[in-house]
PDB file of C-alpha atoms in Angstrom:
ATOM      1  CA  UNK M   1      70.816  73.866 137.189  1.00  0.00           C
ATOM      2  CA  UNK M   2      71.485  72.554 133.893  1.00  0.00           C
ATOM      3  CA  UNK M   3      74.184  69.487 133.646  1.00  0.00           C
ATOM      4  CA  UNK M   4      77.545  69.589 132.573  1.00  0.00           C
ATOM      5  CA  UNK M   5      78.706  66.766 130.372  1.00  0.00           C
ATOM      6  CA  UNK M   6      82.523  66.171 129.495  1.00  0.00           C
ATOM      7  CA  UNK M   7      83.454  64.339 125.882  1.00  0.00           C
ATOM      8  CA  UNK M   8      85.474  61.114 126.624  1.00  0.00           C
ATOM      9  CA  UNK M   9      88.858  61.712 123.599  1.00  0.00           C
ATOM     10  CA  UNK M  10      89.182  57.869 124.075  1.00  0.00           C
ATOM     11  CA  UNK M  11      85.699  56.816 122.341  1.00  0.00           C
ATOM     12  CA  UNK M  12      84.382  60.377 121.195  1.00  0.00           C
ATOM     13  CA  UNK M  13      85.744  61.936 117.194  1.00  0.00           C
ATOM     14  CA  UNK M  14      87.551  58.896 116.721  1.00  0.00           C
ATOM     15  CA  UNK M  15      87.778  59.778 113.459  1.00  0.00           C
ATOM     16  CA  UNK M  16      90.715  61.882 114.595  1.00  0.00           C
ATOM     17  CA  UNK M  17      94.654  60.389 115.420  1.00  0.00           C
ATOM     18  CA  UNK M  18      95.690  62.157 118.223  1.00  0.00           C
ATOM     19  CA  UNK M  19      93.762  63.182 121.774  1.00  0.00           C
ATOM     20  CA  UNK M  20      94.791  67.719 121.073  1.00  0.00           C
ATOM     21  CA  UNK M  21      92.574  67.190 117.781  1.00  0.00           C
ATOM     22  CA  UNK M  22      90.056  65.188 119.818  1.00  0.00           C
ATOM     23  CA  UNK M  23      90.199  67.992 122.546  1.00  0.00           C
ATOM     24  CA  UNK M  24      89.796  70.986 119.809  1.00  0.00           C
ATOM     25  CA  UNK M  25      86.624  68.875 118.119  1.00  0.00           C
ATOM     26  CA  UNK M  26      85.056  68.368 121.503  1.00  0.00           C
ATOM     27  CA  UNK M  27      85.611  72.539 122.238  1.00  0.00           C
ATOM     28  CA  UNK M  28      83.974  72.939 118.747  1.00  0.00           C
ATOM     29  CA  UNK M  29      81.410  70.803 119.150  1.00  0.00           C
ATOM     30  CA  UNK M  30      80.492  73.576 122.606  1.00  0.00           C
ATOM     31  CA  UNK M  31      81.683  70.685 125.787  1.00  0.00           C
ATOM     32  CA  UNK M  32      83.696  72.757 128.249  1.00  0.00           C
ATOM     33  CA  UNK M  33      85.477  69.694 129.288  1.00  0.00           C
ATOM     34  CA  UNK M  34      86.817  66.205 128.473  1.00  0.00           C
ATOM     35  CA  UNK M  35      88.055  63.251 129.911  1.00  0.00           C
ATOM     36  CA  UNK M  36      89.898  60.380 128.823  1.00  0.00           C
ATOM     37  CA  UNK M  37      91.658  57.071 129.912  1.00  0.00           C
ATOM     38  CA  UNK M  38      95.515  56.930 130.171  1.00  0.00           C
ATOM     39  CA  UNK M  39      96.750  59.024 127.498  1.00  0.00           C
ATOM     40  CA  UNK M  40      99.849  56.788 126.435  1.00  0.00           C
ATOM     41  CA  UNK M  41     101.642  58.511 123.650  1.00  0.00           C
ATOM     42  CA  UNK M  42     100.346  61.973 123.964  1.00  0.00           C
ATOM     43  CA  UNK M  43     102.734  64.442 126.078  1.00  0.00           C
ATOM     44  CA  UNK M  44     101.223  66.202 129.134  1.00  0.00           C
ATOM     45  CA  UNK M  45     102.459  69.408 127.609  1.00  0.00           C
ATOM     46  CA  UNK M  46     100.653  68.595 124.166  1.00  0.00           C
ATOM     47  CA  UNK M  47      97.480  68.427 125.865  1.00  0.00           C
ATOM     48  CA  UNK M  48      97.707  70.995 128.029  1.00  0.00           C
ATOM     49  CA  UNK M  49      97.910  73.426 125.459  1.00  0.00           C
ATOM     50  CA  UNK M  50      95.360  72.053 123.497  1.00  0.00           C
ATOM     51  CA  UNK M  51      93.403  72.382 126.337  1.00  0.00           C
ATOM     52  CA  UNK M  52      94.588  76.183 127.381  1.00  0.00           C
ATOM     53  CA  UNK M  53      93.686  77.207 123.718  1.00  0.00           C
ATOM     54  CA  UNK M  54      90.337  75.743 123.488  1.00  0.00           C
ATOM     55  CA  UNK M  55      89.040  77.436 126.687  1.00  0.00           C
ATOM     56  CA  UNK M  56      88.544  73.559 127.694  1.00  0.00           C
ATOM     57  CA  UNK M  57      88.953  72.093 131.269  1.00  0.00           C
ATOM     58  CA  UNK M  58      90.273  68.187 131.775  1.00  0.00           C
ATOM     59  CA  UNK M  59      88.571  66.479 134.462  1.00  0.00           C
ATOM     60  CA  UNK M  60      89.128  62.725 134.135  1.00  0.00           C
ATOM     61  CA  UNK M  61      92.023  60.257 133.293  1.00  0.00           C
ATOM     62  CA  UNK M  62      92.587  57.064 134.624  1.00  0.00           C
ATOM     63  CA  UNK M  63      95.572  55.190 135.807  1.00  0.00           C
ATOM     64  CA  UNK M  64      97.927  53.020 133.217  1.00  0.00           C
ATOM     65  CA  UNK M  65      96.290  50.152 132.916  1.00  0.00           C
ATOM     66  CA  UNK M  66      99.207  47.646 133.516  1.00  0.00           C
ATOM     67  CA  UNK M  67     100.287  45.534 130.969  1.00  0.00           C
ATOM     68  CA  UNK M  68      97.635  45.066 128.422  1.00  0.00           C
ATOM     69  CA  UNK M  69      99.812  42.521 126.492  1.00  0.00           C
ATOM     70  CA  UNK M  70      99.004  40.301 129.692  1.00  0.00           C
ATOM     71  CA  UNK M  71      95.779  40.749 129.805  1.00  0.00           C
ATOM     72  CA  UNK M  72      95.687  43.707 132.501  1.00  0.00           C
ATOM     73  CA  UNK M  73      93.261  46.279 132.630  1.00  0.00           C
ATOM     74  CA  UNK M  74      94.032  48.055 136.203  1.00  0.00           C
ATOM     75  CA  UNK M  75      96.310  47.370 138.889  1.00  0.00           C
ATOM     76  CA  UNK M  76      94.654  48.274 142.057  1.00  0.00           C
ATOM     77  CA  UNK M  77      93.239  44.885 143.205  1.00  0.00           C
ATOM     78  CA  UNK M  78      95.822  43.039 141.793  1.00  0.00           C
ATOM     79  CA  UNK M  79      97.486  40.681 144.508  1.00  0.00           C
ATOM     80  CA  UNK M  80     101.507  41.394 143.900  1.00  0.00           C
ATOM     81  CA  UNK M  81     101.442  44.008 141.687  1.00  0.00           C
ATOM     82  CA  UNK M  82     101.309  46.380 143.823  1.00  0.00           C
ATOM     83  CA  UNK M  83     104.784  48.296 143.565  1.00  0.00           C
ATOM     84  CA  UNK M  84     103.449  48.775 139.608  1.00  0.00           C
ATOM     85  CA  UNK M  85     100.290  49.740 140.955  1.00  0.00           C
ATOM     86  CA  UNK M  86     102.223  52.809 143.025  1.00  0.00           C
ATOM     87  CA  UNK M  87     104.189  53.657 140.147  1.00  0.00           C
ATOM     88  CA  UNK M  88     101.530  53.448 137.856  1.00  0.00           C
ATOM     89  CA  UNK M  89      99.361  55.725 140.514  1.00  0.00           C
ATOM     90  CA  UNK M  90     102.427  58.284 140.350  1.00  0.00           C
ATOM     91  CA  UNK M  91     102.767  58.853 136.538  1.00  0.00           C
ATOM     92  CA  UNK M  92      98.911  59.352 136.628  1.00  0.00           C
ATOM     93  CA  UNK M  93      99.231  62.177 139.372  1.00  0.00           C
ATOM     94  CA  UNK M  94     102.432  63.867 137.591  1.00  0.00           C
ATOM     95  CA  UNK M  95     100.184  63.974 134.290  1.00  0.00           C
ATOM     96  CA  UNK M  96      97.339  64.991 136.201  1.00  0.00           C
ATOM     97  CA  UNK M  97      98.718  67.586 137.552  1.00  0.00           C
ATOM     98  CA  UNK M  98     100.909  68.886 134.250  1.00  0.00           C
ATOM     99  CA  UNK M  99      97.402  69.036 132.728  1.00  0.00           C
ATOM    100  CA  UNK M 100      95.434  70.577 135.340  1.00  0.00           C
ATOM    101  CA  UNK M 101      93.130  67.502 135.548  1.00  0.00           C
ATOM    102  CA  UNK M 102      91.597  67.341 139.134  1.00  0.00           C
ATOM    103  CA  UNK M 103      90.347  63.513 139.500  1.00  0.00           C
ATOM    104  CA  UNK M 104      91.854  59.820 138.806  1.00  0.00           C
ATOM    105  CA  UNK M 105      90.060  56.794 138.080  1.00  0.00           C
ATOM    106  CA  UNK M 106      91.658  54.252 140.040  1.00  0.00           C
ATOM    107  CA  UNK M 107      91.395  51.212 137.793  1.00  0.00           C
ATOM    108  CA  UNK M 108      90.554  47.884 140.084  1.00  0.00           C
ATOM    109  CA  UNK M 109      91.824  44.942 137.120  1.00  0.00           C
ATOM    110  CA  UNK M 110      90.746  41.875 136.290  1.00  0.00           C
ATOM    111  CA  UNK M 111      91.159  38.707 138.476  1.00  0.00           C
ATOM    112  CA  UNK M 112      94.217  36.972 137.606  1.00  0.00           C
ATOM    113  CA  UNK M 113      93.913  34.600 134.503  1.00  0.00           C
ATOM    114  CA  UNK M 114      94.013  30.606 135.801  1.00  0.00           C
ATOM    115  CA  UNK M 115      92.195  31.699 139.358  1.00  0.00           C
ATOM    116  CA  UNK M 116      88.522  31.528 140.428  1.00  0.00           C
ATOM    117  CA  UNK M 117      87.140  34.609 141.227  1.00  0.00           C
ATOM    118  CA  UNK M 118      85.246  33.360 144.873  1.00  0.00           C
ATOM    119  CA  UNK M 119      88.910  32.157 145.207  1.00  0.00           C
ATOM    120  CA  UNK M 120      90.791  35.096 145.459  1.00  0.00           C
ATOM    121  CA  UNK M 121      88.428  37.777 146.047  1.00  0.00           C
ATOM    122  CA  UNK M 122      88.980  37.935 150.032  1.00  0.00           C
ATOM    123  CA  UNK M 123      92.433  38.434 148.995  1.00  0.00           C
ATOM    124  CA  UNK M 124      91.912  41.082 145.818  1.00  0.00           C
ATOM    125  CA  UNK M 125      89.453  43.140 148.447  1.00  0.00           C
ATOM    126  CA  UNK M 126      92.451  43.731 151.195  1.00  0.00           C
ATOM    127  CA  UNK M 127      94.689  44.482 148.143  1.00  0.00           C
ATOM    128  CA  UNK M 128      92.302  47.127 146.732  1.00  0.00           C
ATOM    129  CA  UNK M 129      92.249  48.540 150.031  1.00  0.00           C
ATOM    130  CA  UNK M 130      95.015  49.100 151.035  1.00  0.00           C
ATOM    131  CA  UNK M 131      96.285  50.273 147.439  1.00  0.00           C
ATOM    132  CA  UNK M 132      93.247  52.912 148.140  1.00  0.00           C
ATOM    133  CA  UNK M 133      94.435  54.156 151.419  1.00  0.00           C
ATOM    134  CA  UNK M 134      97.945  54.795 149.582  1.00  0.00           C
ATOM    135  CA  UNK M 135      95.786  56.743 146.759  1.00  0.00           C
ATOM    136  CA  UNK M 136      94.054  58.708 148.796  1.00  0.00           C
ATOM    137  CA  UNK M 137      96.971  59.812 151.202  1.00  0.00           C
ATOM    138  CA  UNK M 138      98.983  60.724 147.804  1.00  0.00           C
ATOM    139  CA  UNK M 139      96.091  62.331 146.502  1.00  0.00           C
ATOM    140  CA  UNK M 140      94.996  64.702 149.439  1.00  0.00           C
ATOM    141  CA  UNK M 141      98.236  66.259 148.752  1.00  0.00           C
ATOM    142  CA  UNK M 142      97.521  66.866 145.237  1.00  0.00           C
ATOM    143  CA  UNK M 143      94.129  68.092 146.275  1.00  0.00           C
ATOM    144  CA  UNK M 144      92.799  65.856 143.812  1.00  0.00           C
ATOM    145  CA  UNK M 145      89.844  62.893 144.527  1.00  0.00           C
ATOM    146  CA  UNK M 146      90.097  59.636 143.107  1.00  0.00           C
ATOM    147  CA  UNK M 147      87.465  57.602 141.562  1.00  0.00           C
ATOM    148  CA  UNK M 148      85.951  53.494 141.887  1.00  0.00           C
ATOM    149  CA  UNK M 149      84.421  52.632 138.613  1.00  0.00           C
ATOM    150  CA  UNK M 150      82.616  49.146 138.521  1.00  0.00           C
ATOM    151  CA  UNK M 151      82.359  47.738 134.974  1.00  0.00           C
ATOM    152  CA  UNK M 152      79.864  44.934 134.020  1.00  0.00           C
ATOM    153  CA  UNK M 153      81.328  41.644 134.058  1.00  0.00           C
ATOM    154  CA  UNK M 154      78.331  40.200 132.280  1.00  0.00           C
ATOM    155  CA  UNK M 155      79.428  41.552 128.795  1.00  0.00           C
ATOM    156  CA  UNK M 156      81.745  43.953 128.879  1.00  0.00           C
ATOM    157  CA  UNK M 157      84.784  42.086 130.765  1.00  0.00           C
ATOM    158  CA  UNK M 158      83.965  39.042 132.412  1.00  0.00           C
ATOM    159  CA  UNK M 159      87.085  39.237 134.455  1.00  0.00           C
ATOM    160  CA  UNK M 160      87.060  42.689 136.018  1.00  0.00           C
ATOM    161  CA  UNK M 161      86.876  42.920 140.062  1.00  0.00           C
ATOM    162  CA  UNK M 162      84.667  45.455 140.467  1.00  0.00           C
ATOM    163  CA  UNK M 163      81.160  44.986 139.283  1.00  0.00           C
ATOM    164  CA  UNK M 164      78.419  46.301 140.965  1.00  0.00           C
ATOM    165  CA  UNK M 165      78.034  49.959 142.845  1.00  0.00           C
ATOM    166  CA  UNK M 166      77.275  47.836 146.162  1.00  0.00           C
ATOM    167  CA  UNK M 167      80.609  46.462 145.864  1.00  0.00           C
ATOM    168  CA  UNK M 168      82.186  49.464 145.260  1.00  0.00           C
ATOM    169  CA  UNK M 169      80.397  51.378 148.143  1.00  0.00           C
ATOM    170  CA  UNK M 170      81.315  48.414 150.733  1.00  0.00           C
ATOM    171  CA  UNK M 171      84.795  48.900 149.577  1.00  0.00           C
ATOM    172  CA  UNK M 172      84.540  52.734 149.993  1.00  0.00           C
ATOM    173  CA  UNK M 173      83.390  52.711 153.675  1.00  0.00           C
ATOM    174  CA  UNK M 174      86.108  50.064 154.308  1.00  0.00           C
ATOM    175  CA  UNK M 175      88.458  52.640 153.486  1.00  0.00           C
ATOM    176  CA  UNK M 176      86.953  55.609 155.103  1.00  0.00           C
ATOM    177  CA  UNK M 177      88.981  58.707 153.305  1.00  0.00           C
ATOM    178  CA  UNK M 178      86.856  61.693 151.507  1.00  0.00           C
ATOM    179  CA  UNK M 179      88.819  61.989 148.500  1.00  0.00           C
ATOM    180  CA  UNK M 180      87.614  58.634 147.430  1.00  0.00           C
ATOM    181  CA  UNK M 181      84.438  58.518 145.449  1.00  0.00           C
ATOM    182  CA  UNK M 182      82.133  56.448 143.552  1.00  0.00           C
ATOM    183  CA  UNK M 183      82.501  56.926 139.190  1.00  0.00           C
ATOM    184  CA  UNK M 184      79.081  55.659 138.020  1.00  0.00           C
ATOM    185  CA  UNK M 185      78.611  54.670 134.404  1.00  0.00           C
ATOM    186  CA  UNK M 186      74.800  54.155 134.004  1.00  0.00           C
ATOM    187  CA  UNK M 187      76.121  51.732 131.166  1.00  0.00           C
ATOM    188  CA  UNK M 188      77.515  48.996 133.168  1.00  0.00           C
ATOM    189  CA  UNK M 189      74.830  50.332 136.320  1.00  0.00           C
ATOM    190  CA  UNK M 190      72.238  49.055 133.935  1.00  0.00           C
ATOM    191  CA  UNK M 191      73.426  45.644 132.854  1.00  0.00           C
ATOM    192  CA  UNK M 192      74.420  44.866 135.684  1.00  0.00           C
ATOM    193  CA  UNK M 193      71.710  45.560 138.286  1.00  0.00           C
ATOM    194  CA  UNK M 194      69.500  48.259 136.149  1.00  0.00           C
ATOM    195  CA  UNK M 195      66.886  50.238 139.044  1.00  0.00           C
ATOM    196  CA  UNK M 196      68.770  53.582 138.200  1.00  0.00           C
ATOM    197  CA  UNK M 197      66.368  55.615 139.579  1.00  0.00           C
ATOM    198  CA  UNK M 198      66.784  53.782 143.345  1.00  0.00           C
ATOM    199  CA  UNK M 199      70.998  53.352 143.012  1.00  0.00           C
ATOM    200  CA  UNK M 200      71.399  57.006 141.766  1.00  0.00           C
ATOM    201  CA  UNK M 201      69.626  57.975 144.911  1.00  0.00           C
ATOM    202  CA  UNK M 202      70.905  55.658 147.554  1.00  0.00           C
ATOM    203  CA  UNK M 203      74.392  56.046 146.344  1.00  0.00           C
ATOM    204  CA  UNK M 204      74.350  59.991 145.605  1.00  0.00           C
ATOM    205  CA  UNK M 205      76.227  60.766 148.268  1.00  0.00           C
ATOM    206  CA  UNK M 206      79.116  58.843 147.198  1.00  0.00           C
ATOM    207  CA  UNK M 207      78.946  59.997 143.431  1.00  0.00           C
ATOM    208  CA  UNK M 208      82.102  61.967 142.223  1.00  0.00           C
ATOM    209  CA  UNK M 209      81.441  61.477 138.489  1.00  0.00           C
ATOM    210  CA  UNK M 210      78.985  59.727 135.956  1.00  0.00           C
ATOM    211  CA  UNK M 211      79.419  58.477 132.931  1.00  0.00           C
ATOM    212  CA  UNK M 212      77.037  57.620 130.025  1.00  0.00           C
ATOM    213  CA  UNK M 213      76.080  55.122 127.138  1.00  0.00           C
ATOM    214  CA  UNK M 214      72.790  53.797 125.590  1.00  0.00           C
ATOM    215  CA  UNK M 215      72.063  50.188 126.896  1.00  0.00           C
ATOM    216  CA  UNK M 216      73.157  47.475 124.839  1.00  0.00           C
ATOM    217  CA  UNK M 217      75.093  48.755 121.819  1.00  0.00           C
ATOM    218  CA  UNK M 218      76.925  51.716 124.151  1.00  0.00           C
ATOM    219  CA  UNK M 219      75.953  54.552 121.525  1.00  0.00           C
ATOM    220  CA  UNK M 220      74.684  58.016 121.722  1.00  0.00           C
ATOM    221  CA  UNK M 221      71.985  58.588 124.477  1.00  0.00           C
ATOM    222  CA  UNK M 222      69.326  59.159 121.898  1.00  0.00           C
ATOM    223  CA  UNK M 223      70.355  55.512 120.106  1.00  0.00           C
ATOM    224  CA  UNK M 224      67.588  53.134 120.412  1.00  0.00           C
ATOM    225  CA  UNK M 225      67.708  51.284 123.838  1.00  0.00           C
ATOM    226  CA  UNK M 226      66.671  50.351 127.308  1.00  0.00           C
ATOM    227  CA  UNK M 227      67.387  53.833 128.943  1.00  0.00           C
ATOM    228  CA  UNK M 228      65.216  56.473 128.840  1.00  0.00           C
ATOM    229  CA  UNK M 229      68.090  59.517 129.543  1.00  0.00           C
ATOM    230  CA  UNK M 230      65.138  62.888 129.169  1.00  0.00           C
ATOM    231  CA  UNK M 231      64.360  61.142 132.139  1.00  0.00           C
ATOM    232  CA  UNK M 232      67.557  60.518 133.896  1.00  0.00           C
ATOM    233  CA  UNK M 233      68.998  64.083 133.357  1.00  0.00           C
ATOM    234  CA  UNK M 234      66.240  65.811 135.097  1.00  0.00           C
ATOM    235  CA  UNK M 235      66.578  63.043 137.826  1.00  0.00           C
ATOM    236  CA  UNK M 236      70.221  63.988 138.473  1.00  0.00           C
ATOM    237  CA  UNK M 237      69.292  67.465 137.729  1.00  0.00           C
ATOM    238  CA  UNK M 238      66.480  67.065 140.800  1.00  0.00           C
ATOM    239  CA  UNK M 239      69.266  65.484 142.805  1.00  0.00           C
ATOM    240  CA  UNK M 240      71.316  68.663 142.147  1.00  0.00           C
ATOM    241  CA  UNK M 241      74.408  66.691 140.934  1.00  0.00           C
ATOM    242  CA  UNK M 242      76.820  69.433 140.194  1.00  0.00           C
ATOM    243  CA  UNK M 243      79.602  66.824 138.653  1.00  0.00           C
ATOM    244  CA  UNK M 244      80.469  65.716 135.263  1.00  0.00           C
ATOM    245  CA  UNK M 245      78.266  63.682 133.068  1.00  0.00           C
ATOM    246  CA  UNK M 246      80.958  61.790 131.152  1.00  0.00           C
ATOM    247  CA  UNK M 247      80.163  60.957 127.201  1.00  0.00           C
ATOM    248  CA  UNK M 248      81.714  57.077 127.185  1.00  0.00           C
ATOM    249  CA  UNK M 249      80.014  55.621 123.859  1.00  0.00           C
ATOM    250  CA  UNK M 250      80.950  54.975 120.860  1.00  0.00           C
ATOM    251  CA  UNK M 251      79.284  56.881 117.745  1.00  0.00           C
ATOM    252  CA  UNK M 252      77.579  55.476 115.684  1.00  0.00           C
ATOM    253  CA  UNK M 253      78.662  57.096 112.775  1.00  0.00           C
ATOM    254  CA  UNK M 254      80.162  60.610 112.556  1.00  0.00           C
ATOM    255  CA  UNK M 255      80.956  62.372 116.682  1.00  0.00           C
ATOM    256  CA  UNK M 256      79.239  65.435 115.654  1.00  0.00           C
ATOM    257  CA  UNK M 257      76.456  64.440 113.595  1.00  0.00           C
ATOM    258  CA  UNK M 258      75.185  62.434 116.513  1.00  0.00           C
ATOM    259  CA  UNK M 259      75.494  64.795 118.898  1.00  0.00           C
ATOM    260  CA  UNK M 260      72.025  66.088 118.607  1.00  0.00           C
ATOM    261  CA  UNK M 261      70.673  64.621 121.516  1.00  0.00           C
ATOM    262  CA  UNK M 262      73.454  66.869 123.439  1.00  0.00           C
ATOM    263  CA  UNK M 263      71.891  69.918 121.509  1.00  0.00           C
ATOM    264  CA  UNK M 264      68.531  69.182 122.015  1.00  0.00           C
ATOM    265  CA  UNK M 265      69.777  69.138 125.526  1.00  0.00           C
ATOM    266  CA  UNK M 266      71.208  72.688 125.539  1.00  0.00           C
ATOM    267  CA  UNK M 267      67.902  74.008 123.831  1.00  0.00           C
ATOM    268  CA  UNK M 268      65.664  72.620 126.189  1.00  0.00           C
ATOM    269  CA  UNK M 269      67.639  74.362 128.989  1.00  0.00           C
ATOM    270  CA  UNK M 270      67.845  78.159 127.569  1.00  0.00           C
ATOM    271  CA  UNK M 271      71.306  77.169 126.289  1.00  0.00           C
ATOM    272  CA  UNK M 272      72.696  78.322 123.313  1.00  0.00           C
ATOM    273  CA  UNK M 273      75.505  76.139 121.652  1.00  0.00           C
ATOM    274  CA  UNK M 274      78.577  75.844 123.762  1.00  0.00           C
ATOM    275  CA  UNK M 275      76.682  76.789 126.544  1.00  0.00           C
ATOM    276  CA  UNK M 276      77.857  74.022 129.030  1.00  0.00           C
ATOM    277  CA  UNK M 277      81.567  76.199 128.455  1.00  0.00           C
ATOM    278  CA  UNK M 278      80.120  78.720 130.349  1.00  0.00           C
ATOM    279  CA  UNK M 279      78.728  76.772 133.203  1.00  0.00           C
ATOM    280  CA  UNK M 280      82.286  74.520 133.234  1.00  0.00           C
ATOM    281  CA  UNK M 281      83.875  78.173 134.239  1.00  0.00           C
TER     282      UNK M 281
END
């Protein structure tokens, strides 16, 4: 079964302002869905209807990330922030839910500025879990799952809490609730530990969504880098993933233009353009 891949609004057509005209390219362009981070700025009802006219489904956001004027990227793991944390976790559910969007990354945040990460990491873990047993109680009623994404902390953000997919699955099984699942983004997977092959395969079960970037300069798939994605797409293909492959690179030049990896993609699967639209429905 051929893959379904969503366009990310926040790095995907930036040439465009506003997330609706990022929505309408990405339902031009033939993706069926998108995601995005916290859409700050752009009404739930704005998007929606972007989304209803385009015939396109939204299947990602994240939670506010906190105050970024502080340095916060994520609440979740945060020792006493959690009562921003909750309401932070509530706007994202009433927006997920205005726009029909289905899963939440829980952002984990950065250890706190001045500390040392050995330090306080007993002490982030028991705040990340029990913020996660909170989630996933207020998300079972929502029928909606939410998501672990571990970003490197090797280049990307040498401060963020959750690194590794090891970490994250520890942290998982600590929890124990089904509507919790593992976001891997073969990006950070690589940098930080690489053997994609082995992790997508021990950690399958766990997998609610992946993401995607060439390895180092996070550009299109078909860039020039370390990962060899022909490869990887028939692996999760193999593996049967029937998820979202998220598109979370930056272009290097114009969205569309470089989306010929995407169509190369379609063609080699019987699929005309567009045609991951009809297997979103």
């Amino acid at each position: 079964m051929a893959l379904r891949f969503s366009a990310n609004l926040s790095w995907l057509f930036p040439e465009l302002p506003a997330l609706p005209a990022r929505l309408e390219a990405a339902a031009a362009a033939g993706f069926g869905a998108v995601e995005a981070a916290w859409p700050a700025g752009c009404p739930a009802q704005e998007l929606r209807a972007a989304a209803e006219r385009a015939r396109v489904q939204i299947v990602l956001l994240n939670t506010p990330p906190g105050d970024p004027e502080a340095g916060e990227l994520g609440l979740a793991a945060v020792p006493g922030r959690q009562a921003a944390f909750r309401q932070g976790l509530e706007a994202a559910v009433h927006y997920a839910r205005a726009v029909g969007c289905p899963r939440i990354h829980v952002m984990a945040g950065r250890v706190p500025l001045g500390t040392d990460r050995a330090a306080v990491a007993g002490e982030m873990e028991t705040t990340f879990i029990e913020n996660l047993k909170y989630t996933a109680d207020l998300l079972s009623q929502e029928d909606m799952i939410g998501l672990l994404e571990p970003i490197n902390n090797r280049i990307t953000d040498p401060r963020y809490y959750l690194n590794t997919p090891h970490q994250a699955a520890a942290i998982l099984e600590k929890v124990g609730r089904p509507n919790l699942k593992l976001q891997l983004d073969l990006f950070h997977c690589q940098i930080m530990d690489g053997n994609l092959s082995r992790n997508l395969e021990t950690y399958f079960p766990l997998i609610g969504h992946i993401q995607i970037a060439q390895v180092p300069g996070r550009h299109e798939p078909d860039s020039p880098g370390e990962l060899n994605f022909p490869y990887i797409f028939e692996l999760l293909e193999s593996l049967s993933y029937t998820g979202y492959v998220g598109c979370e690179y930056a272009p290097k030049g114009d969205t569309l233009e470089g989306l010929g990896w995407l169509r190369s993609y379609w063609e080699s699967r019987g699929l005309q353009h567009g045609g991951t639209s009809k297997a979103a429905k």
